[in-house]
Amino acid sequence: KNQVEQSPQSLIILEGKNCTLQCNYTVSPFSNLRWYKQDTGRGPVSLTIMTFSENTKSNGRYTATLDADTKQSSLHITASQLSDSASYICVVSALTGGYNKLIFGAGTRLAVHP
Amino acid sequence: GVTQSPTHLIKTRGQQVTLRCSSQSGHNTVSWYQQALGQGPQFIFQYYREEENGRGNFPPRFSGLQFPNDSSELNVNALELDDSALYLCASSFERGANNEQFFGPGTRLTVL
């Protein structure tokens, strides 16, 4: 069964600190892995997208890693800001029957406190 | 960008509802997702050039339409309490696996 699991479920950090979010997946056939940021009551916004051959990708203070052998990914946030408070969702894309099916994790809820 | 209407909606069990989405200009693929509180979105179905292109584990009372003018609809018949959720649409240019999907802000549906 295609699954995406994220940890921790929630996280509280102080402004300026770094943090790392984890994602494990069992999805086949794997197409790519994406990290999204979702503010409360809003639609997800893409942060990074990585294909099988990519190990790391950065977007400003966000750096995602992918280990396709162990089927693990991480999202590292550097020098956190109050505006980073949101849910971070790991999404794995499976190319199934000719269409691109996205399988979402439940997300990690990050709260950045002053 | 992608827009959705209405923002919020309250219905009673057994009623029918239509949610609307306006895709980003030039996008020919739209996907719909259901997101229960505290969960990640679940794939409902995808439309490509006005035809259903793939479907998740949702019953037939969930149906959709895609129109040539970048708009689309999600229809849900015989509403159940468990249908209460945030409904998201996402559009993309073509169906390619690496194509970015751009999400709308969602419609919050409450079924009483």
Coordinates of C-alpha atoms in Angstrom, one line a residue:
Chain A
K1 CA 0.0 0.0 0.0
N2 CA 1.3 3.4 -0.9
Q3 CA 2.0 5.4 2.3
V4 CA 3.9 8.5 3.4
E5 CA 4.7 8.9 7.1
Q6 CA 6.0 12.1 8.7
S7 CA 7.6 12.8 12.0
P8 CA 7.3 14.5 14.3
Q9 CA 3.6 15.1 14.3
S10 CA 4.2 18.6 15.8
L11 CA 7.1 20.7 16.8
I12 CA 7.7 23.9 18.8
I13 CA 11.0 25.8 18.3
L14 CA 12.2 29.3 19.2
E15 CA 12.7 31.9 16.5
G16 CA 16.2 31.8 15.0
K17 CA 16.7 28.1 15.7
N18 CA 17.0 25.3 13.1
C19 CA 14.9 22.2 12.8
T20 CA 14.6 19.1 10.7
L21 CA 11.4 17.3 9.6
Q22 CA 11.4 13.7 8.5
C23 CA 9.5 11.8 5.9
N24 CA 9.5 8.0 5.1
Y25 CA 7.6 6.6 2.2
T26 CA 6.6 3.4 0.6
V27 CA 5.3 4.4 -2.9
S28 CA 5.7 2.6 -6.1
P29 CA 6.4 3.4 -8.9
F30 CA 8.2 6.5 -7.4
S31 CA 8.2 9.5 -9.6
N32 CA 9.2 12.5 -7.4
L33 CA 9.0 13.8 -3.9
R34 CA 7.8 17.2 -2.9
W35 CA 7.6 19.3 0.2
Y36 CA 4.7 21.7 0.7
K37 CA 4.0 24.4 3.2
Q38 CA 0.4 24.8 4.3
D39 CA -0.8 27.7 6.3
T40 CA -4.0 27.1 8.4
G41 CA -7.1 27.2 6.2
R42 CA -5.1 27.7 3.0
G43 CA -3.9 25.5 0.1
P44 CA -0.4 24.0 0.1
V45 CA 2.4 25.9 -1.5
S46 CA 5.3 24.0 -3.1
L47 CA 8.8 24.4 -1.5
T48 CA 10.9 21.8 -3.4
I49 CA 10.5 18.9 -5.8
M50 CA 13.1 16.2 -6.2
T51 CA 13.3 13.4 -8.7
F52 CA 14.9 10.0 -8.1
S53 CA 18.4 11.2 -9.1
E54 CA 18.5 14.3 -6.8
N55 CA 19.9 14.1 -3.3
T56 CA 19.4 17.6 -2.1
K57 CA 17.6 20.8 -3.2
S58 CA 17.4 24.2 -1.5
N59 CA 14.9 27.0 -1.6
G60 CA 16.1 29.9 0.5
R61 CA 16.2 28.7 4.1
Y62 CA 14.6 25.4 3.2
T63 CA 16.8 22.4 2.2
A64 CA 15.3 19.1 1.3
T65 CA 17.3 15.8 1.1
L66 CA 16.3 12.5 -0.5
D67 CA 17.7 9.0 0.0
A68 CA 15.9 6.9 -2.6
D69 CA 17.6 3.7 -1.4
T70 CA 16.2 4.0 2.2
K71 CA 13.1 5.9 0.9
Q72 CA 13.6 8.7 3.3
S73 CA 13.5 12.5 3.0
S74 CA 14.1 15.4 5.3
L75 CA 13.3 19.1 5.3
H76 CA 15.8 21.3 7.1
I77 CA 14.7 24.9 8.0
T78 CA 17.5 27.3 8.9
A79 CA 17.2 30.4 11.1
S80 CA 13.5 29.9 11.6
Q81 CA 11.1 32.9 11.5
L82 CA 7.7 33.4 13.0
S83 CA 6.2 33.2 9.5
D84 CA 7.5 29.6 9.2
S85 CA 4.7 28.5 11.6
A86 CA 2.6 26.2 9.4
S87 CA 2.1 22.5 8.5
Y88 CA 4.8 21.0 6.3
I89 CA 3.6 18.2 4.1
C90 CA 5.7 15.6 2.4
V91 CA 4.2 14.4 -0.9
V92 CA 5.3 11.5 -3.1
S93 CA 4.2 11.3 -6.7
A94 CA 3.4 7.9 -8.3
L95 CA 2.9 7.6 -12.0
T96 CA -0.1 5.3 -12.0
G97 CA -2.1 4.4 -15.1
G98 CA -0.9 7.3 -17.0
Y99 CA -1.7 10.0 -14.5
N100 CA 0.3 11.7 -11.7
K101 CA -1.1 10.6 -8.4
L102 CA 0.1 12.6 -5.3
I103 CA 0.2 10.7 -2.0
F104 CA 0.3 13.1 0.9
G105 CA 1.7 12.6 4.4
A106 CA -0.3 13.9 7.4
G107 CA 2.1 16.8 7.9
T108 CA 4.3 18.2 10.7
R109 CA 2.8 21.2 12.4
L110 CA 5.5 23.6 13.2
A111 CA 5.1 26.5 15.7
V112 CA 7.8 29.1 15.9
H113 CA 7.7 31.1 19.1
P114 CA 9.5 34.5 19.7
Chain B
G1 CA -3.5 31.9 -9.5
V2 CA -6.0 29.2 -8.7
T3 CA -9.3 30.3 -7.1
Q4 CA -12.1 28.4 -5.4
S5 CA -15.7 29.2 -4.4
P6 CA -17.3 29.4 -2.1
T7 CA -14.9 29.8 0.8
H8 CA -17.2 28.2 3.3
L9 CA -20.3 26.1 3.0
I10 CA -22.7 24.5 5.4
K11 CA -25.0 21.7 4.3
T12 CA -27.2 19.1 5.9
R13 CA -26.9 15.3 5.5
G14 CA -28.5 14.0 2.3
Q15 CA -28.1 17.3 0.4
Q16 CA -26.1 17.9 -2.7
V17 CA -23.2 20.4 -3.1
T18 CA -21.3 21.9 -6.0
L19 CA -17.8 23.4 -5.4
R20 CA -16.1 25.4 -8.1
C21 CA -12.5 26.0 -9.1
S22 CA -10.9 28.3 -11.6
S23 CA -7.5 27.0 -12.8
Q24 CA -4.4 29.0 -13.5
S25 CA -4.6 30.3 -17.1
G26 CA -3.3 27.8 -19.7
H27 CA -3.5 24.8 -17.3
N28 CA -5.4 21.8 -18.8
T29 CA -5.2 19.5 -15.8
V30 CA -7.1 19.9 -12.6
S31 CA -7.1 17.6 -9.5
W32 CA -9.4 17.6 -6.5
Y33 CA -8.5 16.6 -3.0
Q34 CA -10.3 16.1 0.3
Q35 CA -8.5 17.2 3.5
A36 CA -10.0 16.2 6.8
L37 CA -9.0 18.1 9.9
G38 CA -5.4 17.3 10.9
Q39 CA -4.8 15.0 7.9
G40 CA -3.0 15.3 4.6
P41 CA -5.1 15.8 1.4
Q42 CA -6.6 12.6 -0.2
F43 CA -6.8 12.4 -4.0
I44 CA -10.4 12.4 -5.3
F45 CA -9.9 12.5 -9.0
Q46 CA -8.1 14.3 -11.9
Y47 CA -9.4 15.8 -15.1
Y48 CA -7.3 16.3 -18.2
R49 CA -8.8 18.2 -21.2
E50 CA -12.3 17.7 -19.8
E51 CA -12.1 14.0 -19.3
E52 CA -11.6 12.1 -16.0
N53 CA -8.0 10.9 -16.0
G54 CA -7.7 9.1 -12.7
R55 CA -9.6 8.5 -9.5
G56 CA -8.9 7.8 -5.9
N57 CA -10.9 5.7 -3.4
F58 CA -14.0 7.8 -3.4
P59 CA -17.6 6.6 -4.2
P60 CA -19.4 7.5 -7.4
R61 CA -21.5 10.2 -5.5
F62 CA -18.3 12.3 -5.9
S63 CA -18.3 13.5 -9.5
G64 CA -16.7 16.3 -11.5
L65 CA -16.7 18.3 -14.6
Q66 CA -14.0 20.3 -16.3
F67 CA -14.9 23.1 -18.8
P68 CA -12.9 24.5 -21.6
N69 CA -12.7 28.0 -19.9
D70 CA -10.3 26.9 -17.2
S71 CA -13.1 26.2 -14.7
S72 CA -14.1 23.0 -13.1
E73 CA -16.6 21.6 -10.6
L74 CA -16.7 19.0 -7.8
N75 CA -20.2 17.6 -7.1
V76 CA -21.1 15.6 -4.1
N77 CA -24.5 13.9 -3.8
A78 CA -26.2 12.5 -0.7
L79 CA -23.9 14.2 1.7
E80 CA -22.7 12.4 4.8
L81 CA -21.3 13.7 8.0
D82 CA -17.8 12.4 7.1
D83 CA -17.8 14.6 4.0
S84 CA -17.0 17.6 6.2
A85 CA -13.6 18.6 5.1
L86 CA -11.5 21.2 3.3
Y87 CA -11.8 20.6 -0.5
L88 CA -8.8 21.6 -2.5
C89 CA -8.3 21.9 -6.3
A90 CA -5.0 22.0 -7.9
S91 CA -4.2 22.8 -11.5
S92 CA -1.1 22.0 -13.6
F93 CA 0.1 22.4 -17.2
E94 CA -0.2 18.9 -18.7
R95 CA -0.2 15.7 -16.7
G96 CA 3.5 15.2 -16.5
A97 CA 4.8 13.6 -13.3
N98 CA 7.2 16.4 -12.6
N99 CA 4.8 19.2 -13.4
E100 CA 4.0 21.5 -10.5
Q101 CA 0.5 21.5 -9.1
F102 CA -0.7 24.9 -7.9
F103 CA -3.3 24.7 -5.2
G104 CA -6.3 26.9 -4.5
P105 CA -7.2 28.1 -1.0
G106 CA -9.9 25.5 -0.6
T107 CA -13.6 25.3 0.3
R108 CA -14.4 24.4 3.8
L109 CA -17.5 22.2 3.8
T110 CA -19.4 21.4 7.0
V111 CA -22.2 18.8 6.9
L112 CA -24.6 18.9 9.8

